[in-house]
MMTF fields as JSON, N, C-alpha, C and O atoms, coordinates in Angstrom:
{
  "mmtfVersion": "1.0.0",
  "mmtfProducer": "UNKNOWN",
  "numBonds": 535,
  "numAtoms": 536,
  "numGroups": 134,
  "numChains": 1,
  "numModels": 1,
  "chainsPerModel": [1],
  "groupsPerChain": [134],
  "chainIdList": ["A"],
  "bondAtomList": [4, 2, 8, 6, 12, 10, 16, 14, 20, 18, 24, 22, 28, 26, 32, 30, 36, 34, 40, 38, 44, 42, 48, 46, 52, 50, 56, 54, 60, 58, 64, 62, 68, 66, 72, 70, 76, 74, 80, 78, 84, 82, 88, 86, 92, 90, 96, 94, 100, 98, 104, 102, 108, 106, 112, 110, 116, 114, 120, 118, 124, 122, 128, 126, 132, 130, 136, 134, 140, 138, 144, 142, 148, 146, 152, 150, 156, 154, 160, 158, 164, 162, 168, 166, 172, 170, 176, 174, 180, 178, 184, 182, 188, 186, 192, 190, 196, 194, 200, 198, 204, 202, 208, 206, 212, 210, 216, 214, 220, 218, 224, 222, 228, 226, 232, 230, 236, 234, 240, 238, 244, 242, 248, 246, 252, 250, 256, 254, 260, 258, 264, 262, 268, 266, 272, 270, 276, 274, 280, 278, 284, 282, 288, 286, 292, 290, 296, 294, 300, 298, 304, 302, 308, 306, 312, 310, 316, 314, 320, 318, 324, 322, 328, 326, 332, 330, 336, 334, 340, 338, 344, 342, 348, 346, 352, 350, 356, 354, 360, 358, 364, 362, 368, 366, 372, 370, 376, 374, 380, 378, 384, 382, 388, 386, 392, 390, 396, 394, 400, 398, 404, 402, 408, 406, 412, 410, 416, 414, 420, 418, 424, 422, 428, 426, 432, 430, 436, 434, 440, 438, 444, 442, 448, 446, 452, 450, 456, 454, 460, 458, 464, 462, 468, 466, 472, 470, 476, 474, 480, 478, 484, 482, 488, 486, 492, 490, 496, 494, 500, 498, 504, 502, 508, 506, 512, 510, 516, 514, 520, 518, 524, 522, 528, 526, 532, 530],
  "bondOrderList": [1, 1, 1, 1, 1, 1, 1, 1, 1, 1, 1, 1, 1, 1, 1, 1, 1, 1, 1, 1, 1, 1, 1, 1, 1, 1, 1, 1, 1, 1, 1, 1, 1, 1, 1, 1, 1, 1, 1, 1, 1, 1, 1, 1, 1, 1, 1, 1, 1, 1, 1, 1, 1, 1, 1, 1, 1, 1, 1, 1, 1, 1, 1, 1, 1, 1, 1, 1, 1, 1, 1, 1, 1, 1, 1, 1, 1, 1, 1, 1, 1, 1, 1, 1, 1, 1, 1, 1, 1, 1, 1, 1, 1, 1, 1, 1, 1, 1, 1, 1, 1, 1, 1, 1, 1, 1, 1, 1, 1, 1, 1, 1, 1, 1, 1, 1, 1, 1, 1, 1, 1, 1, 1, 1, 1, 1, 1, 1, 1, 1, 1, 1, 1],
  "groupList": [{"groupName": "UNK", "atomNameList": ["N", "CA", "C", "O"], "elementList": ["N", "C", "C", "O"], "formalChargeList": [0, 0, 0, 0], "bondAtomList": [1, 0, 2, 1, 3, 2], "bondOrderList": [1, 1, 2], "singleLetterCode": "X", "chemCompType": "L-PEPTIDE LINKING"}],
  "groupTypeList": [0, 0, 0, 0, 0, 0, 0, 0, 0, 0, 0, 0, 0, 0, 0, 0, 0, 0, 0, 0, 0, 0, 0, 0, 0, 0, 0, 0, 0, 0, 0, 0, 0, 0, 0, 0, 0, 0, 0, 0, 0, 0, 0, 0, 0, 0, 0, 0, 0, 0, 0, 0, 0, 0, 0, 0, 0, 0, 0, 0, 0, 0, 0, 0, 0, 0, 0, 0, 0, 0, 0, 0, 0, 0, 0, 0, 0, 0, 0, 0, 0, 0, 0, 0, 0, 0, 0, 0, 0, 0, 0, 0, 0, 0, 0, 0, 0, 0, 0, 0, 0, 0, 0, 0, 0, 0, 0, 0, 0, 0, 0, 0, 0, 0, 0, 0, 0, 0, 0, 0, 0, 0, 0, 0, 0, 0, 0, 0, 0, 0, 0, 0, 0, 0],
  "groupIdList": [1, 2, 3, 4, 5, 6, 7, 8, 9, 10, 11, 12, 13, 14, 15, 16, 17, 18, 19, 20, 21, 22, 23, 24, 25, 26, 27, 28, 29, 30, 31, 32, 33, 34, 35, 36, 37, 38, 39, 40, 41, 42, 43, 44, 45, 46, 47, 48, 49, 50, 51, 52, 53, 54, 55, 56, 57, 58, 59, 60, 61, 62, 63, 64, 65, 66, 67, 68, 69, 70, 71, 72, 73, 74, 75, 76, 77, 78, 79, 80, 81, 82, 83, 84, 85, 86, 87, 88, 89, 90, 91, 92, 93, 94, 95, 96, 97, 98, 99, 100, 101, 102, 103, 104, 105, 106, 107, 108, 109, 110, 111, 112, 113, 114, 115, 116, 117, 118, 119, 120, 121, 122, 123, 124, 125, 126, 127, 128, 129, 130, 131, 132, 133, 134],
  "secStructList": [7, 7, 7, 7, 1, 2, 2, 2, 2, 2, 2, 2, 2, 2, 2, 2, 2, 2, 2, 2, 2, 2, 2, 2, 2, 2, 2, 2, 2, 2, 2, 6, 7, 7, 1, 1, 7, 6, 6, 7, 2, 2, 2, 2, 2, 2, 2, 2, 2, 2, 2, 2, 2, 2, 2, 2, 2, 2, 2, 2, 2, 2, 2, 2, 2, 2, 2, 2, 2, 6, 6, 7, 7, 2, 2, 2, 2, 2, 2, 2, 2, 2, 2, 2, 2, 2, 2, 2, 2, 2, 2, 2, 2, 2, 2, 2, 7, 1, 1, 7, 1, 2, 2, 2, 2, 2, 2, 2, 2, 2, 2, 2, 2, 2, 2, 2, 2, 2, 2, 2, 2, 2, 2, 2, 2, 2, 2, 2, 2, 1, 6, 6, 6, 7],
  "xCoordList": [80.926, 81.762, 80.912, 79.824, 81.417, 80.733, 81.232, 82.437, 80.312, 80.683, 80.979, 80.147, 82.158, 82.54, 82.888, 83.086, 82.966, 83.408, 82.314, 81.888, 81.869, 80.964, 79.61, 79.027, 79.073, 77.827, 77.938, 76.956, 79.113, 79.316, 79.086, 78.353, 79.703, 79.587, 78.201, 77.693, 77.59, 76.216, 75.278, 74.4, 75.465, 74.637, 74.84, 73.872, 76.092, 76.376, 75.797, 75.215, 75.96, 75.416, 73.889, 73.271, 73.277, 71.815, 71.318, 70.319, 72.022, 71.66, 71.791, 70.94, 72.865, 73.058, 71.933, 71.438, 71.529, 70.457, 69.146, 68.438, 68.833, 67.61, 67.699, 66.715, 68.863, 69.048, 68.861, 68.217, 69.419, 69.258, 67.801, 67.305, 67.119, 65.691, 64.885, 63.999, 65.198, 64.485, 64.685, 63.761, 65.895, 66.153, 65.248, 64.748, 65.037, 64.158, 62.717, 62.017, 62.278, 60.901, 60.632, 59.606, 61.547, 61.361, 61.313, 60.526, 62.143, 62.134, 60.84, 60.304, 60.339, 59.059, 57.928, 57.077, 57.927, 56.895, 57.007, 56.004, 58.225, 58.455, 58.022, 57.418, 58.336, 58.049, 56.658, 56.166, 56.022, 54.714, 54.779, 53.761, 55.967, 56.142, 56.048, 56.888, 55.009, 54.773, 55.562, 56.162, 55.569, 56.284, 57.221, 56.956, 58.327, 59.272, 59.974, 60.072, 60.468, 61.153, 60.648, 61.032, 59.785, 59.207, 60.26, 59.974, 61.466, 62.522, 63.191, 64.036, 62.841, 63.455, 64.843, 64.959, 65.887, 67.254, 67.665, 68.406, 67.19, 67.537, 66.94, 67.608, 65.684, 65.045, 65.742, 65.966, 66.081, 66.789, 68.096, 68.41, 68.857, 70.136, 69.921, 70.641, 68.937, 68.666, 68.23, 68.63, 67.413, 66.982, 68.171, 68.268, 69.073, 70.221, 71.195, 71.767, 71.396, 72.263, 71.682, 72.395, 70.39, 69.697, 69.773, 70.108, 69.466, 69.46, 70.862, 71.033, 71.856, 73.223, 73.659, 74.305, 73.302, 73.61, 72.963, 73.604, 71.679, 70.94, 71.497, 71.35, 72.134, 72.694, 74.033, 74.316, 74.851, 76.217, 76.493, 77.246, 75.919, 76.23, 75.868, 76.666, 74.706, 74.381, 75.371, 75.758, 75.779, 76.74, 78.054, 78.623, 78.531, 79.782, 79.662, 80.578, 78.543, 78.355, 78.296, 78.863, 77.627, 77.557, 78.958, 79.324, 79.734, 81.099, 81.958, 82.734, 81.821, 82.585, 82.143, 82.973, 80.861, 80.344, 80.899, 81.311, 80.905, 81.462, 82.951, 83.444, 83.662, 85.092, 85.301, 86.208, 84.453, 84.576, 84.282, 84.982, 83.264, 82.93, 84.054, 84.212, 84.826, 85.951, 87.198, 88.217, 87.121, 88.253, 89.233, 90.403, 88.783, 89.668, 90.188, 89.492, 91.399, 91.969, 91.091, 90.563, 90.95, 90.101, 90.542, 89.701, 91.857, 92.33, 91.997, 91.751, 91.987, 91.625, 90.135, 89.738, 89.321, 87.874, 87.544, 86.71, 88.197, 87.967, 88.422, 87.735, 89.562, 90.05, 89.072, 88.77, 88.577, 87.614, 86.288, 85.658, 85.864, 84.631, 84.736, 83.807, 85.871, 86.093, 86.121, 85.538, 86.796, 86.846, 85.458, 85.13, 84.65, 83.289, 82.456, 81.749, 82.536, 81.807, 82.28, 81.465, 83.592, 84.144, 83.675, 83.316, 83.678, 83.236, 81.786, 81.438, 80.945, 79.522, 79.261, 78.409, 79.988, 79.829, 80.315, 79.641, 81.481, 82.007, 81.07, 80.805, 80.571, 79.663, 78.4, 77.971, 77.811, 76.588, 76.84, 76.018, 77.969, 78.321, 78.505, 78.007, 79.217, 79.492, 78.264, 78.104, 77.396, 76.199, 75.181, 74.412, 75.167, 74.182, 74.444, 73.52, 75.677, 76.024, 75.597, 75.69, 75.129, 74.664, 75.794, 75.627, 76.93, 78.076, 78.951, 79.19, 79.426, 80.105, 81.633, 82.268, 82.251, 83.715, 84.296, 84.528, 84.534, 85.079, 84.126, 84.586, 82.816, 81.912, 82.027, 81.837, 82.342, 82.507, 83.656, 83.579, 84.719, 85.846, 85.403, 85.823, 84.558, 84.036, 83.245, 83.351, 82.464, 81.653, 82.552, 82.323, 83.568, 84.491, 85.275, 85.418, 85.778, 86.525, 85.632, 86.064, 84.391, 83.453, 83.206, 83.195, 83.008, 82.785, 84.065, 84.014, 85.212, 86.486, 86.698, 87.11, 86.419, 86.556, 85.572, 85.931, 84.34, 83.318, 83.697, 83.627, 84.099, 84.518, 85.753, 85.867, 86.671, 87.867, 87.523, 88.066, 86.618, 86.188, 85.531, 85.822, 84.654, 83.968, 84.972, 84.872, 85.929, 86.91, 87.828, 88.086, 88.319, 89.203, 88.458, 88.98, 87.249, 86.461, 86.144, 86.13, 85.893, 85.641, 86.862, 86.746, 88.025, 89.265, 89.528, 89.962, 89.263, 89.442, 88.543, 88.964, 87.309, 86.369, 86.75, 86.655, 87.176, 87.609, 88.836, 88.913, 89.789, 91.015, 90.719, 91.427, 89.685, 89.375, 88.921, 88.973, 88.481, 88.036, 89.235, 89.127, 90.364, 91.571, 92.563, 93.223, 92.687, 93.531, 94.964, 95.573, 95.504, 96.884, 97.041, 98.141, 95.96, 96.036, 95.622, 95.878, 94.991, 94.5, 95.433, 95.158],
  "yCoordList": [30.532, 30.28, 30.359, 29.787, 31.064, 31.165, 30.063, 29.862, 29.365, 28.33, 29.002, 29.741, 28.747, 29.442, 28.515, 28.986, 27.217, 26.302, 25.311, 25.282, 24.517, 23.41, 23.865, 23.135, 25.03, 25.472, 25.573, 25.339, 25.915, 25.958, 24.581, 24.45, 23.566, 22.212, 21.625, 20.862, 21.974, 21.535, 22.105, 21.403, 23.371, 23.996, 23.364, 23.093, 23.125, 22.497, 21.087, 20.694, 20.338, 18.979, 18.987, 18.084, 19.984, 20.09, 20.314, 19.725, 21.173, 21.367, 20.058, 19.728, 19.314, 18.038, 17.067, 16.348, 17.043, 16.151, 16.471, 15.567, 17.745, 18.147, 17.728, 17.26, 17.896, 17.473, 15.974, 15.531, 15.194, 13.738, 13.343, 12.416, 14.042, 13.783, 14.076, 13.308, 15.185, 15.572, 14.531, 14.243, 13.966, 12.931, 11.719, 11.145, 11.328, 10.191, 10.55, 9.762, 11.717, 12.15, 12.218, 11.729, 12.819, 12.932, 11.563, 11.351, 10.635, 9.289, 8.569, 7.825, 8.781, 8.167, 8.694, 7.928, 9.993, 10.572, 10.027, 9.673, 9.963, 9.487, 8.031, 7.664, 7.202, 5.772, 5.403, 4.31, 6.305, 6.004, 5.056, 4.49, 4.878, 3.989, 4.828, 5.691, 4.559, 5.352, 4.812, 5.589, 3.505, 2.865, 1.8, 1.184, 1.59, 0.572, 0.99, 2.176, -0.016, 0.295, -0.524, -0.263, -1.516, -2.37, -2.922, -3.158, -3.126, -3.684, -2.691, -3.082, -1.427, -0.391, -0.068, 0.549, -0.487, -0.345, 1.115, 1.448, 1.984, 3.404, 3.988, 4.727, 3.659, 4.132, 3.542, 4.243, 2.268, 1.631, 2.349, 2.625, 2.651, 3.344, 4.727, 5.121, 5.448, 6.784, 6.702, 7.528, 5.709, 5.522, 5.219, 5.753, 4.365, 3.98, 5.134, 5.294, 5.941, 7.113, 8.034, 8.501, 8.283, 9.15, 8.56, 9.268, 7.279, 6.639, 6.598, 6.86, 6.274, 6.217, 7.582, 7.688, 8.615, 9.98, 10.249, 10.766, 9.889, 10.123, 9.305, 9.69, 8.182, 7.325, 7.842, 7.71, 8.423, 8.769, 10.258, 10.624, 11.113, 12.548, 13.156, 13.923, 12.847, 13.459, 13.087, 13.943, 11.826, 11.406, 12.157, 12.655, 12.238, 12.956, 14.418, 14.966, 15.046, 16.454, 16.653, 17.615, 15.769, 15.884, 15.768, 16.539, 14.811, 14.645, 15.865, 16.314, 16.403, 17.599, 18.806, 19.617, 18.923, 20.02, 19.947, 20.96, 18.75, 18.598, 18.935, 19.552, 18.531, 18.849, 20.36, 20.894, 21.049, 22.509, 23.134, 24.052, 22.644, 23.166, 22.922, 23.683, 21.866, 21.554, 22.355, 22.255, 23.159, 24.007, 23.386, 23.768, 22.436, 21.826, 22.901, 23.883, 22.728, 23.721, 23.919, 22.961, 25.164, 25.518, 24.791, 24.3, 24.715, 24.067, 22.577, 22.006, 21.947, 20.53, 20.365, 19.457, 21.234, 21.171, 21.393, 20.685, 22.38, 22.601, 21.39, 20.969, 20.842, 19.66, 18.508, 17.862, 18.249, 17.166, 17.478, 16.583, 18.73, 19.122, 18.91, 18.408, 19.294, 19.107, 17.623, 17.204, 16.825, 15.38, 14.749, 13.842, 15.222, 14.695, 15.025, 14.163, 16.26, 16.641, 15.785, 15.246, 15.66, 14.857, 13.412, 12.799, 12.876, 11.499, 11.29, 10.294, 12.215, 12.09, 12.254, 11.564, 13.163, 13.35, 12.105, 11.625, 11.582, 10.38, 9.195, 8.458, 9.006, 7.889, 8.022, 7.06, 9.205, 9.426, 9.175, 8.563, 9.646, 9.449, 7.967, 7.469, 7.274, 5.863, 4.985, 4.115, 5.194, 4.356, 4.704, 3.841, 5.942, 6.378, 5.801, 5.686, 5.441, 4.916, 3.46, 2.687, 3.102, 1.73, 0.766, -0.444, 1.269, 0.402, 0.398, 1.446, -0.767, -0.91, -0.906, -1.357, -0.423, -0.438, 0.756, 0.671, 1.867, 3.067, 3.616, 4.054, 3.609, 4.101, 3.319, 3.88, 2.015, 1.23, 1.799, 1.853, 2.221, 2.845, 4.138, 4.422, 4.92, 6.151, 5.825, 6.516, 4.771, 4.36, 3.985, 4.418, 3.183, 2.745, 3.93, 4.062, 4.785, 5.959, 6.883, 7.439, 7.037, 7.886, 7.39, 8.174, 6.094, 5.541, 5.588, 5.83, 5.359, 5.43, 6.837, 6.992, 7.854, 9.231, 9.517, 10.126, 9.077, 9.306, 8.613, 9.219, 7.344, 6.624, 7.27, 7.356, 7.722, 8.391, 9.621, 9.828, 10.44, 11.644, 11.259, 11.855, 10.271, 9.835, 9.327, 9.662, 8.528, 7.978, 9.056, 9.077, 9.944, 11.017, 11.944, 12.301, 12.329, 13.202, 12.496, 13.129, 11.196, 10.43, 10.459, 10.695, 10.218, 10.242, 11.622, 11.744, 12.659, 14.024, 14.286, 14.898, 13.818, 14.031, 13.224, 13.721, 11.993, 11.173, 11.804, 11.899, 12.232, 12.846, 14.126, 14.455, 14.846, 16.116, 15.917, 16.849, 14.714, 14.41, 14.224, 14.421, 13.845, 13.59, 14.718, 14.73, 15.66, 16.844, 16.53, 17.319, 15.424, 15.089, 14.844, 14.985, 14.479, 14.17, 15.324, 15.29, 16.34, 17.427, 18.611, 19.606],
  "zCoordList": [10.081, 8.919, 7.66, 7.593, 6.677, 5.396, 4.473, 4.324, 3.865, 2.899, 1.566, 1.04, 1.022, -0.206, -1.363, -2.483, -1.124, -2.18, -2.569, -3.723, -1.636, -1.947, -2.491, -3.293, -2.103, -2.74, -4.266, -4.972, -4.776, -6.23, -6.844, -7.824, -6.274, -6.817, -6.567, -7.388, -5.443, -5.183, -6.241, -6.742, -6.576, -7.609, -8.971, -9.681, -9.343, -10.641, -10.709, -11.72, -9.635, -9.611, -9.611, -10.175, -8.991, -9.02, -10.446, -10.859, -11.203, -12.61, -13.382, -14.209, -13.105, -13.783, -13.43, -14.299, -12.17, -11.732, -12.448, -12.891, -12.559, -13.264, -14.732, -15.305, -15.333, -16.723, -16.896, -17.847, -15.982, -16.049, -15.835, -16.475, -14.94, -14.71, -15.967, -16.341, -16.612, -17.835, -18.933, -19.694, -19.017, -20.034, -19.825, -20.793, -18.577, -18.284, -18.634, -19.27, -18.228, -18.495, -19.992, -20.465, -20.734, -22.188, -22.853, -23.775, -22.398, -22.969, -22.618, -23.439, -21.422, -21.036, -21.922, -22.374, -22.164, -23.035, -24.449, -25.069, -24.953, -26.32, -26.482, -27.49, -25.477, -25.577, -25.063, -25.345, -24.312, -23.746, -22.561, -22.163, -21.993, -20.843, -19.567, -19.312, -18.771, -17.567, -16.375, -15.633, -16.184, -15.081, -15.621, -16.653, -14.906, -15.342, -16.617, -16.932, -17.356, -18.609, -19.792, -20.932, -19.533, -20.583, -21.538, -22.712, -21.041, -21.873, -22.8, -23.606, -22.711, -23.556, -22.991, -21.932, -23.704, -23.206, -23.039, -22.114, -23.923, -23.797, -22.528, -21.804, -22.258, -21.03, -19.805, -18.817, -19.868, -18.755, -18.462, -17.304, -19.501, -19.317, -18.696, -17.779, -19.198, -18.646, -17.19, -16.37, -16.872, -15.485, -14.581, -13.477, -15.047, -14.226, -14.049, -12.97, -15.084, -14.943, -13.871, -12.983, -13.97, -13.009, -11.6, -10.651, -11.461, -10.145, -9.54, -8.349, -10.351, -9.85, -9.338, -8.295, -10.074, -9.643, -8.283, -7.368, -8.168, -6.922, -5.763, -4.603, -6.072, -5.032, -4.498, -3.307, -5.365, -4.969, -4.782, -3.88, -5.593, -5.511, -4.149, -3.609, -3.577, -2.277, -1.171, -0.376, -1.116, -0.098, -0.27, 0.702, -1.507, -1.769, -1.348, -0.736, -1.672, -1.301, 0.212, 0.73, 0.912, 2.373, 2.972, 3.859, 2.491, 2.998, 2.687, 3.531, 1.472, 1.104, 1.925, 2.338, 2.158, 2.978, 4.402, 4.968, 4.968, 6.315, 6.326, 7.27, 5.282, 5.203, 5.139, 5.777, 4.362, 4.294, 5.659, 6.087, 6.33, 7.657, 8.67, 9.624, 8.458, 9.34, 8.986, 9.671, 7.905, 7.542, 6.567, 6.546, 5.761, 4.758, 3.81, 3.549, 3.295, 2.376, 1.134, 0.57, 0.729, -0.41, -1.676, -2.429, -1.921, -3.147, -3.156, -4.219, -1.992, -1.906, -2.197, -2.928, -1.632, -1.867, -3.336, -3.9, -3.961, -5.392, -6.204, -7.135, -5.857, -6.569, -6.479, -7.483, -5.282, -5.103, -5.791, -6.354, -5.752, -6.442, -7.943, -8.574, -8.51, -9.951, -10.293, -11.293, -9.469, -9.715, -9.612, -10.377, -8.678, -8.545, -9.78, -10.302, -10.244, -11.466, -12.637, -13.386, -12.792, -13.892, -13.789, -14.795, -12.592, -12.4, -12.77, -13.404, -12.38, -12.689, -14.186, -14.744, -14.837, -16.288, -17.031, -17.942, -16.646, -17.304, -17.113, -18.062, -15.911, -15.664, -16.509, -17.146, -16.512, -17.297, -18.777, -19.459, -19.265, -20.671, -20.982, -21.992, -20.114, -20.357, -20.325, -21.181, -19.357, -19.239, -20.32, -20.743, -20.767, -21.763, -23.15, -23.955, -23.433, -24.757, -24.882, -23.929, -26.066, -26.259, -26.585, -26.434, -27.025, -27.291, -26.052, -25.453, -25.669, -24.379, -24.446, -23.492, -25.519, -25.577, -24.829, -23.623, -25.522, -24.876, -23.817, -22.763, -24.06, -23.018, -21.707, -20.628, -21.804, -20.581, -19.755, -18.527, -20.434, -19.747, -19.063, -17.941, -19.734, -19.127, -17.857, -16.844, -17.939, -16.787, -15.612, -14.483, -15.882, -14.837, -14.277, -13.062, -15.157, -14.707, -13.877, -12.867, -14.315, -13.585, -12.174, -11.226, -12.038, -10.7, -9.876, -8.67, -10.512, -9.781, -9.218, -8.068, -10.023, -9.541, -8.41, -7.403, -8.584, -7.559, -6.251, -5.182, -6.338, -5.133, -4.513, -3.29, -5.355, -4.849, -4.035, -2.95, -4.56, -3.835, -2.509, -1.472, -2.546, -1.322, -0.287, 0.893, -0.724, 0.215, 0.784, 1.988, -0.066, 0.405, 1.363, 2.419, 0.995, 1.875, 3.193, 4.249, 3.134, 4.362, 5.271, 6.474, 4.693, 5.479, 6.067, 7.212, 5.282, 5.782, 6.986, 7.967, 6.901, 7.999, 9.231, 10.353, 9.033, 10.166, 10.821, 12.045, 10.0, 10.528, 11.298, 12.249, 10.898, 11.573, 13.016, 13.819, 13.345, 14.701, 15.637, 16.847, 15.067, 15.846, 15.597, 14.558, 16.518, 16.318, 15.9, 15.178, 16.323, 15.966, 14.471, 13.937, 13.788, 12.363, 11.47, 10.267, 12.03, 11.177, 11.164, 10.492]
}
């Protein structure tokens, strides 16, 4: 089976990961902080955006990849891929802002979308094991 959907989203998310990594590196150079955050809130936020991405995006991609390998409908995979990208962008935007009003909503929406994708993909994978449900 040729993978035709999830490699697109894996590639886009990889670019985002490199961008988030670069933001942390540039802030470390600017502030002269090699380890930790030394109480620098901007560096802390950048570190958390990067770490949160590293914590959730790989799991979501693995679940989506397994769903594609199980023959999930292409439109469903694209929908979930788009929601995952949107969730990661919203979360990064929300956590990166120093004011917690509207950005807090972005953070919550971003995590809700990410969790939604993970849960839906999980259910799809579980259902694929039971032929009566797939």
